[in-house]
XYZ file of N, CA and C in Angstrom:
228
model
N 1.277 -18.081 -9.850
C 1.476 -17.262 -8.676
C 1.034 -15.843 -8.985
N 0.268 -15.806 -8.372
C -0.122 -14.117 -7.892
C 0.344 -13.071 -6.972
N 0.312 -12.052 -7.182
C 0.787 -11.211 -5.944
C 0.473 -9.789 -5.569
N 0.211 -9.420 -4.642
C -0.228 -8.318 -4.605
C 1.112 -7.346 -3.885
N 0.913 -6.202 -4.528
C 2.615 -5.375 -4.427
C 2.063 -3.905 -3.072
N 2.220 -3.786 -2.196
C 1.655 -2.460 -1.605
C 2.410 -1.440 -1.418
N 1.975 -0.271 -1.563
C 3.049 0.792 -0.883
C 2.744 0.686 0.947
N 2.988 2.183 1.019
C 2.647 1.981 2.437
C 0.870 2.602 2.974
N 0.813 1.751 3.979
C -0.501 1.832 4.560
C -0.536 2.639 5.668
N -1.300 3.388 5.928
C -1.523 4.484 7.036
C -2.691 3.166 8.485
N -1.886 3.386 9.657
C -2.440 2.231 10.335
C -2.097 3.032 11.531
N -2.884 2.822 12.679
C -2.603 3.360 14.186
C -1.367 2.893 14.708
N -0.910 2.038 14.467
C 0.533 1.100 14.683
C 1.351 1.810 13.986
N 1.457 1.867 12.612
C 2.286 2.445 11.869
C 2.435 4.017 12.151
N 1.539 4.501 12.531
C 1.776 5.959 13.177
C 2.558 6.148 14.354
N 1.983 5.094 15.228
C 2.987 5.000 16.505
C 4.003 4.688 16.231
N 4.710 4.067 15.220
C 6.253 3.489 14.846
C 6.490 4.681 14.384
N 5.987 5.336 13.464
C 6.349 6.993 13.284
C 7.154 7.500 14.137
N 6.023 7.934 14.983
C 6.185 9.069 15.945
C 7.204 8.776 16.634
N 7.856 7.229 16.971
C 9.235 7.009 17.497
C 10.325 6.615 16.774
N 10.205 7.459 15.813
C 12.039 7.174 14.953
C 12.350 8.455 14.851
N 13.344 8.797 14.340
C 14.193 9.613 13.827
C 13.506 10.994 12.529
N 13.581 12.327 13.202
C 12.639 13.314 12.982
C 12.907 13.579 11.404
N 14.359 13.198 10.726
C 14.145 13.116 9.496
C 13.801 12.033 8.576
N 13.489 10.642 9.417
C 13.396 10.036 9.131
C 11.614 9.761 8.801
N 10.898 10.502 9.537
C 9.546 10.786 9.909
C 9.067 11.834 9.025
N 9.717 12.679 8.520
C 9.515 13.727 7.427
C 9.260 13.061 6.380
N 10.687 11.818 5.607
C 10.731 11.256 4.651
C 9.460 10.295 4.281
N 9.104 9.788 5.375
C 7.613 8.790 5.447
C 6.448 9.696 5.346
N 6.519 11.111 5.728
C 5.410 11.676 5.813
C 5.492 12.343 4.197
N 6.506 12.237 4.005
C 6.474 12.894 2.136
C 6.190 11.869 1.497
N 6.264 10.543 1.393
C 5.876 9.434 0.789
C 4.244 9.243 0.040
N 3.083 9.903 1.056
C 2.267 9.983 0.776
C 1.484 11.337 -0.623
N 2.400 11.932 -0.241
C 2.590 13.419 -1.613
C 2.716 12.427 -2.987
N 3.919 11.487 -2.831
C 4.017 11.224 -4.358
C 3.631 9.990 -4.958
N 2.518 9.655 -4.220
C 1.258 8.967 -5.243
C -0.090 9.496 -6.128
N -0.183 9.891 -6.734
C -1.403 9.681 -7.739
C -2.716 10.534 -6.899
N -2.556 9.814 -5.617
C -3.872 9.391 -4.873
C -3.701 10.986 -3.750
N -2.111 10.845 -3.525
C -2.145 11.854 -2.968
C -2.430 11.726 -1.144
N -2.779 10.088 -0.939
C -2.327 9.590 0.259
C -1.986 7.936 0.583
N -1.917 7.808 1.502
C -1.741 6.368 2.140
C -2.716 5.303 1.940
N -2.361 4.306 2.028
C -3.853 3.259 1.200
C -4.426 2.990 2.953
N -5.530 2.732 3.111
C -6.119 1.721 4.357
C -6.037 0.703 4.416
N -5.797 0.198 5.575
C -5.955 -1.305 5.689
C -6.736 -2.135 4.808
N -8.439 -1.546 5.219
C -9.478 -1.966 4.565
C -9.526 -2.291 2.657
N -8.470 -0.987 1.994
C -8.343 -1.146 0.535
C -6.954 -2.032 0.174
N -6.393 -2.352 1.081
C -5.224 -3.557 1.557
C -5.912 -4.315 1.008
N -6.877 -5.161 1.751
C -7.709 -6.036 2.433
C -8.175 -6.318 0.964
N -9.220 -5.548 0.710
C -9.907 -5.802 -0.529
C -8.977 -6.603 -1.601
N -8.079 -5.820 -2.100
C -7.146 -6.555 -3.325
C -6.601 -7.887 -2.721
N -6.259 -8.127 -1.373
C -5.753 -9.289 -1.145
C -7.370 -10.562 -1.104
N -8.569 -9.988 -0.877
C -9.299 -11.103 -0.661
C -9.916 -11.009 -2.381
N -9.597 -10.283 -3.068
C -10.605 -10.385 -4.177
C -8.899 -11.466 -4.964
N -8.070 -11.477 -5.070
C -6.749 -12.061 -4.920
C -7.544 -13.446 -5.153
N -7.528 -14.028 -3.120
C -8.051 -15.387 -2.832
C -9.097 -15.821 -3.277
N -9.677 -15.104 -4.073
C -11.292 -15.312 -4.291
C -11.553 -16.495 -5.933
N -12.512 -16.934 -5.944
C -12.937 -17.230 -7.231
C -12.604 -16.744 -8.313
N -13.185 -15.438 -8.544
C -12.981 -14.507 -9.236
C -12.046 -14.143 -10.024
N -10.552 -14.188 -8.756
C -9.066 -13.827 -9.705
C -8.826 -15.798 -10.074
N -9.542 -16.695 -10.271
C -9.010 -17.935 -10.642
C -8.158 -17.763 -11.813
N -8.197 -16.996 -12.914
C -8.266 -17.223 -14.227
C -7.032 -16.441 -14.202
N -6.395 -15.722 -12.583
C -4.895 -14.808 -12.982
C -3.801 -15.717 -12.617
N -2.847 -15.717 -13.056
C -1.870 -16.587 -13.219
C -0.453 -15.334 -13.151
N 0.422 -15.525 -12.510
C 2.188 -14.832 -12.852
C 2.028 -12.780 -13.091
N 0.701 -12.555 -12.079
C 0.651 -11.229 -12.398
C 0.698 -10.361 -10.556
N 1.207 -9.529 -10.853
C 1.572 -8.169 -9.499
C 0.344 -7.700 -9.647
N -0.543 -7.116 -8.820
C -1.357 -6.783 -8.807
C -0.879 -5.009 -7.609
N -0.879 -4.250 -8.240
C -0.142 -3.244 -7.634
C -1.490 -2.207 -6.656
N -1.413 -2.024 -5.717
C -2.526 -1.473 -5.382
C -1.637 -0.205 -3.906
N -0.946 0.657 -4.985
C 0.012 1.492 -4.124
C -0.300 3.063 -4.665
N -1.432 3.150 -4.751
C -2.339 4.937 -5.397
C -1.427 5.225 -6.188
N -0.506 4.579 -7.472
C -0.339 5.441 -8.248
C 1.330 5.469 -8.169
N 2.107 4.953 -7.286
C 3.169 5.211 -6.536
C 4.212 4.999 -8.280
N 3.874 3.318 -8.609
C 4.351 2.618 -9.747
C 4.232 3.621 -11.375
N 3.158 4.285 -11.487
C 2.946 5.191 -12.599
C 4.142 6.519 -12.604
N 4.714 6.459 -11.448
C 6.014 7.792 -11.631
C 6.779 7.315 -12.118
């Protein structure tokens, strides 16, 4: 078993769920992106990638590993 671990993803949806919760609650999500590595939110698209290179041929040979693809979040 494989797996891929994400932080959070910056998405037009996920912005709109933002913008309707709770104003400290919307601060705390908007500081989330400060304390990765990367210094922001991953895209869908770099989602995407680790999960199809995952399904692919390629990762055949991975076996019982997280594959963390969260800018850095895990290195603090």
């Amino acid at each position: 078993m494989v797996e891929e671990a994400m932080n959070y993803v910056k998405e037009k949806m996920a912005e709109a769920v933002k913008n309707g919760i709770d104003p400290a609650q919307a601060q705390s999500m908007a500081g989330q992106k400060t304390e990765t590595i990367q210094k922001r939110n991953a895209t869908s698209k770099e989602q995407a990638a680790s999960i199809l290179f995952l399904a692919s041929d390629d990762a055949s040979h991975m076996t019982g590993a997280t594959v963390q693809t969260d800018g850095g979040w895990t290195s603090f």
